CSV table of C-alpha atoms and ligand atoms in Angstrom, one decimal:
chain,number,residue,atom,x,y,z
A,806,UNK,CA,80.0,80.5,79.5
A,807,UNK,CA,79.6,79.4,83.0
A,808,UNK,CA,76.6,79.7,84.9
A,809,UNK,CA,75.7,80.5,88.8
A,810,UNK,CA,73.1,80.7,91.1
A,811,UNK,CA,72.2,83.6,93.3
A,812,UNK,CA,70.2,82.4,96.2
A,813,UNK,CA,68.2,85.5,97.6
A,814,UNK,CA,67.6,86.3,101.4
A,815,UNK,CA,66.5,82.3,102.3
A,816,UNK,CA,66.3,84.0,105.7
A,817,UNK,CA,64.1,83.4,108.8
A,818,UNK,CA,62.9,86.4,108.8
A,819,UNK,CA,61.7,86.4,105.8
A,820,UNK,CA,59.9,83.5,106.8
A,821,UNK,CA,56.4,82.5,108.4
A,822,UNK,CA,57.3,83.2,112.3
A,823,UNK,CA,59.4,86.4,111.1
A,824,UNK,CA,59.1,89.6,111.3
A,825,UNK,CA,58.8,90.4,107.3
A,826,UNK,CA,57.5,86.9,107.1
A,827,UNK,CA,56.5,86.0,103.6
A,828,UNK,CA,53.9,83.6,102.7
A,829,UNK,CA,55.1,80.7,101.9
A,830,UNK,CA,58.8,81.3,102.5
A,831,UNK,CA,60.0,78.4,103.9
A,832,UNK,CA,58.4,76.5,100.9
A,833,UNK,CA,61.3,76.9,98.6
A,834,UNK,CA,64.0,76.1,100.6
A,835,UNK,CA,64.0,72.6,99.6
A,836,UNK,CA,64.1,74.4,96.1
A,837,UNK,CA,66.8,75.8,97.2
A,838,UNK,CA,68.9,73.0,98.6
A,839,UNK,CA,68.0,71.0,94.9
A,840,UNK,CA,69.5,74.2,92.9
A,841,UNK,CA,72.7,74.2,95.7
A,842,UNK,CA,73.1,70.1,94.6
A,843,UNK,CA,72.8,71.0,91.0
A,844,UNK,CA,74.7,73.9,90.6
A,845,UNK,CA,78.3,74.6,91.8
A,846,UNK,CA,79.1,78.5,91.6
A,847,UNK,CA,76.5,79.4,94.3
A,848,UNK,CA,75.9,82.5,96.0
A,849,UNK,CA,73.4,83.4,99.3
A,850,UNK,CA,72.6,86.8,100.0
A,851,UNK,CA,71.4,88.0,103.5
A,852,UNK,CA,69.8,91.2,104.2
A,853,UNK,CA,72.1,92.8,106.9
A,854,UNK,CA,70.8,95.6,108.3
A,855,UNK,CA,71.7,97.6,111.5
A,856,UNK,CA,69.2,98.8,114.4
A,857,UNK,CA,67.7,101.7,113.4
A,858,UNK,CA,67.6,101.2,109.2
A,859,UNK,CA,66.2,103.9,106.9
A,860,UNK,CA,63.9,101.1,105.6
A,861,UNK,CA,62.3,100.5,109.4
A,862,UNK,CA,59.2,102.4,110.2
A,863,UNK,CA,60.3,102.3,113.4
A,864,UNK,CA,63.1,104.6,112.5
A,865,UNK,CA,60.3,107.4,111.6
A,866,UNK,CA,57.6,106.4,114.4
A,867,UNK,CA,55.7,104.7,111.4
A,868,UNK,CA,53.5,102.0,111.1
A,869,UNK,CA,55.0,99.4,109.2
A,870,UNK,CA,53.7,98.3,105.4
A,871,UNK,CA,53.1,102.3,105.2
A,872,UNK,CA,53.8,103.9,102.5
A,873,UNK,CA,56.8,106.5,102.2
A,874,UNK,CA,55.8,108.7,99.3
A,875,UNK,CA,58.2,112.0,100.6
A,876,UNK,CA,60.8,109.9,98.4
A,877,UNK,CA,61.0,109.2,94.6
A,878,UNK,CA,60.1,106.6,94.3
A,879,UNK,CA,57.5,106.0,97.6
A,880,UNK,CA,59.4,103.3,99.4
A,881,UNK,CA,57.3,100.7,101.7
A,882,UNK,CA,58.4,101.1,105.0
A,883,UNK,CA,59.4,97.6,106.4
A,884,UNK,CA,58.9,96.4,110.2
A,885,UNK,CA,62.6,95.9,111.8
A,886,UNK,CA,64.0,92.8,110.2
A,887,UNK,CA,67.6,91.1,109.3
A,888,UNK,CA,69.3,93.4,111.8
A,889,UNK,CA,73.0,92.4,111.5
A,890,UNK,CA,73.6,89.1,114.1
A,891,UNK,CA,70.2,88.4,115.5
A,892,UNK,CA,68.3,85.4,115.2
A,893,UNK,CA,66.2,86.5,112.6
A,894,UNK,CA,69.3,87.5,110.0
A,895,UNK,CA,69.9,83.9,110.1
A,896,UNK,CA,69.5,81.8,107.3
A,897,UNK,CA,66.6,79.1,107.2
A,898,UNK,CA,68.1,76.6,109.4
A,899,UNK,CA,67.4,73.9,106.3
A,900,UNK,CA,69.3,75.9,104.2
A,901,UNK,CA,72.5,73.9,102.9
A,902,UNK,CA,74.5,76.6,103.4
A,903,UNK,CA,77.7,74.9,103.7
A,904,UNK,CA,77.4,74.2,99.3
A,905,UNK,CA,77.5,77.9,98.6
A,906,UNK,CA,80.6,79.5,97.7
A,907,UNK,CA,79.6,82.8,98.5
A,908,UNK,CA,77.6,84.5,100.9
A,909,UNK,CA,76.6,88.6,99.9
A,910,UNK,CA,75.3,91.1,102.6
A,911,UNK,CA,73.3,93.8,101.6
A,912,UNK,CA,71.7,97.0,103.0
A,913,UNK,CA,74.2,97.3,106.0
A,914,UNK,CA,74.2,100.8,105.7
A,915,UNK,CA,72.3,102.8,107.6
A,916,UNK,CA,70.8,105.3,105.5
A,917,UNK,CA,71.0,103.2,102.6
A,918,UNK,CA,68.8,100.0,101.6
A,919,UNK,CA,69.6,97.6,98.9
A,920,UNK,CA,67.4,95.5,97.5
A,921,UNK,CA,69.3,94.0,94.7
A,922,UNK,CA,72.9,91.6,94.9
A,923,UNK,CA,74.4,93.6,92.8
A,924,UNK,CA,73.7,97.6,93.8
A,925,UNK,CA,72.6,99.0,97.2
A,926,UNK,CA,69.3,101.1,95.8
A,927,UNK,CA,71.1,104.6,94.9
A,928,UNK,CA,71.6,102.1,91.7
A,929,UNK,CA,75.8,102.8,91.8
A,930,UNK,CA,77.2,101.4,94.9
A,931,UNK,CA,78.3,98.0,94.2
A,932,UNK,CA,77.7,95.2,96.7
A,933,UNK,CA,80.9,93.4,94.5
A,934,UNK,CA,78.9,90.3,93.1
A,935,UNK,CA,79.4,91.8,89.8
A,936,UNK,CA,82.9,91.7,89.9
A,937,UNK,CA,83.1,88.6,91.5
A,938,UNK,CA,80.7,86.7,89.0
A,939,UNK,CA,82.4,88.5,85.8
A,940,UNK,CA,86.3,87.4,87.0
A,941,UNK,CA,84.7,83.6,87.1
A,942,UNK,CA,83.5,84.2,83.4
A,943,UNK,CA,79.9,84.1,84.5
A,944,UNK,CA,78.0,85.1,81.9
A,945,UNK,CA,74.3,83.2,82.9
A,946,UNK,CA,72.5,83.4,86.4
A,947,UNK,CA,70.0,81.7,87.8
A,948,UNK,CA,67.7,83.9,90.8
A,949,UNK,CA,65.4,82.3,93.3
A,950,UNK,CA,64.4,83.5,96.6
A,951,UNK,CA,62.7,86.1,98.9
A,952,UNK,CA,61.2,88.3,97.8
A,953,UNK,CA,59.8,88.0,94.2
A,954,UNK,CA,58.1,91.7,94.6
A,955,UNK,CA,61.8,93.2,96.4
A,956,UNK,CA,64.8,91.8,96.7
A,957,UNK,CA,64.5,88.8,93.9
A,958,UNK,CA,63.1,91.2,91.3
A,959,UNK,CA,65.8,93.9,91.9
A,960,UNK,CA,68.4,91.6,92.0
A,961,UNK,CA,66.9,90.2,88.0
A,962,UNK,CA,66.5,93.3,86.3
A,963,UNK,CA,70.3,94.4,87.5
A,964,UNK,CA,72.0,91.2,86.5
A,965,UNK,CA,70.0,91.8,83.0
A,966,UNK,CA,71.4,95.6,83.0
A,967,UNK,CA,74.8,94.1,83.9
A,968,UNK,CA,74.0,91.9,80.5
A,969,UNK,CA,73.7,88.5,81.9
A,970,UNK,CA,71.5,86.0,80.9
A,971,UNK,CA,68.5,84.7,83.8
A,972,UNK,CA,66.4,82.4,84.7
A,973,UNK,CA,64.0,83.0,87.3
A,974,UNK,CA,63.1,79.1,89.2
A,975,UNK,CA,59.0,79.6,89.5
A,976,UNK,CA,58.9,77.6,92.6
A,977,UNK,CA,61.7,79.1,94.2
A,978,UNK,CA,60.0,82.4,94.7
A,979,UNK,CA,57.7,83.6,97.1
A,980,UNK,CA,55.8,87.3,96.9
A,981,UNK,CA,55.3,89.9,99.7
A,982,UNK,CA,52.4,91.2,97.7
A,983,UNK,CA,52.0,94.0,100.6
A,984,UNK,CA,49.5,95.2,97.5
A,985,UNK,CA,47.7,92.2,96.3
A,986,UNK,CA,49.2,91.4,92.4
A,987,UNK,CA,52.6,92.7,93.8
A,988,UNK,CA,54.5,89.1,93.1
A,989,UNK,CA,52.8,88.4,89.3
A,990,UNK,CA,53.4,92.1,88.4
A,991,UNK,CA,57.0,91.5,89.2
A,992,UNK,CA,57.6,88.3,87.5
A,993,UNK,CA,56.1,90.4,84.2
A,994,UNK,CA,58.3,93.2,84.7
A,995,UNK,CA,61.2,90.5,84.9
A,996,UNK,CA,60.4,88.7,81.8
A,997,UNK,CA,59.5,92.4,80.3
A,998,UNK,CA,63.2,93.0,81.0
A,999,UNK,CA,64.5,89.4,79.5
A,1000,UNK,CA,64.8,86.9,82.2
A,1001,UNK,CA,63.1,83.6,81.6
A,1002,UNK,CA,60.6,82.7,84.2
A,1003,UNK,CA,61.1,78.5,84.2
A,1004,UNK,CA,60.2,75.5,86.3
A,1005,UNK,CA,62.7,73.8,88.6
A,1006,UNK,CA,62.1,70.5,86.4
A,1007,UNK,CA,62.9,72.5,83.0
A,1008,UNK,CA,66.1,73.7,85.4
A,1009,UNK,CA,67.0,70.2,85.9
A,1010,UNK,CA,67.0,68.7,82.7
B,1302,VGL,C1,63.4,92.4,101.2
B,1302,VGL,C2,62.0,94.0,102.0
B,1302,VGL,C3,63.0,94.5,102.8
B,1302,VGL,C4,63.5,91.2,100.3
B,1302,VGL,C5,64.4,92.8,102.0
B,1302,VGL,O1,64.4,90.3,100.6
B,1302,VGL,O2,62.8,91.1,99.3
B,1302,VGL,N1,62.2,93.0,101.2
B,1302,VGL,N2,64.2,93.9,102.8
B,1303,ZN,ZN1,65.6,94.5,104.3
C-alpha cells in the first residue's frame, strides 16, 4: 500500500506577516521540506480564493474573527486572504515546492469554501485528490500543515471517511485557536476519528 503526503496551505498568508497569519506558521516549514525529502508522492494545497469570498467578512461588512451563526453550522468569518494570484496566495518562499508532485487549489468558488483537500465544505464536491490518490493505489496519508483547527483537521477526518489510514506530523501543525483550545480540541477530534497524531522523528524512522 503506498503512502503520500498532503502538505496543507504552507502559504504566506497563513503566516506571521499575513493576513490570517497563524502563530507559528512559518515554524513547520522546515517540517515540511524534511517530509517533501522523505516522501515521494507529495501533494501542496493552496487556498485559492477570489475577491469578494463568502468566507471574507468583508463580503458582509463584518468584522473579521466574527462569528456567522445565520448558517448551520456558525462559520468564522475570515479577513480577506489567499485571493487567487496575489502575494499572499503564494507559498512560503522556503517551501520546496519543486519536490511535490501535485499542487491542489481549494475554495475558488465564490460562494463556496472548502476547507478540506478532498471536498469543498457542502461535503460532495470533490476537489479530485481522491481520485487522484486512489488511481496511485494510495491507501495511507500523511497531513501536516495550516491550519490544525480548519483546513488540516478537515482535510483528516475526510481522508479517514474516504477510508485511508493517517498520520498527523505533531510539529508540522500550527492552530488558529481564534477560541483559545481550538488547535488541541481538533487534534482530539482527529484521533477520535482514527488518525494517529505522531512525531516527525517516529515519521522518520
Ligand atoms: C484556512 C481559514 C480559512 C486553513 C483556510 O488553511 O486552515 N483557515 N481558510
Ligand atoms: Zn481560506
Amino acid at each position: 500500500m503506498r503512502r503520500a503526503l498532503i502538505v496543507v496551505d504552507l502559504q504566506n498568508d497563513f503566516c506571521p506577516g499575513g493576513a490570517l497569519a497563524v502563530p507559528g506558521g512559518d515554524e513547520v516549514v522546515d517540517v515540511a521540506n524534511e517530509l517533501l525529502a522523505e516522501i515521494p508522492l507529495s501533494v501542496l494545497t493552496q487556498d485559492w480564493h477570489p475577491g469578494g469570498h463568502v468566507s471574507f467578512a468583508s463580503s458582509y461588512d463584518r468584522q473579521a474573527y466574527e462569528l456567522d451563526d445565520s448558517v448551520d453550522p456558525p462559520r468564522v468569518l475570515w479577513p480577506d486572504h489567499c485571493v487567487a494570484g496575489s502575494p499572499g496566495a503564494d507559498f512560503h518562499p522556503a517551501l520546496k515546492t519543486e519536490r511535490a508532485k501535485l499542487i491542489i487549489r481549494k475554495g475558488f468558488s465564490l460562494n463556496l469554501d472548502s476547507y478540506s483537500a478532498f471536498f469543498e465544505n457542502d461535503g460532495i464536491t470533490p476537489t479530485g485528490l481522491a481520485g487522484w490518490l486512489s488511481s496511485l493505489g494510495v491507501g495511507s496519508v500523511v497531513v501536516m500543515g495550516l491550519a490544525t483547527d480548519y483546513c488540516v483537521k478537515a482535510t483528516a477526518l475526510d481522508a479517514r471517511k474516504l477510508g485511508l489510514e493517517v498520520s498527523i506530523v505533531a510539529e508540522g501543525v500550527r492552530a488558529v485557536n481564534a477560541r483559545p483550545g481550538d488547535g488541541d480540541a481538533a487534534l482530539k477530534i482527529m484521533e477520535e476519528a482514527g488518525c494517529k497524531i505522531i512525531t516527525l522523528r517516529e515519521m522518520l524512522v
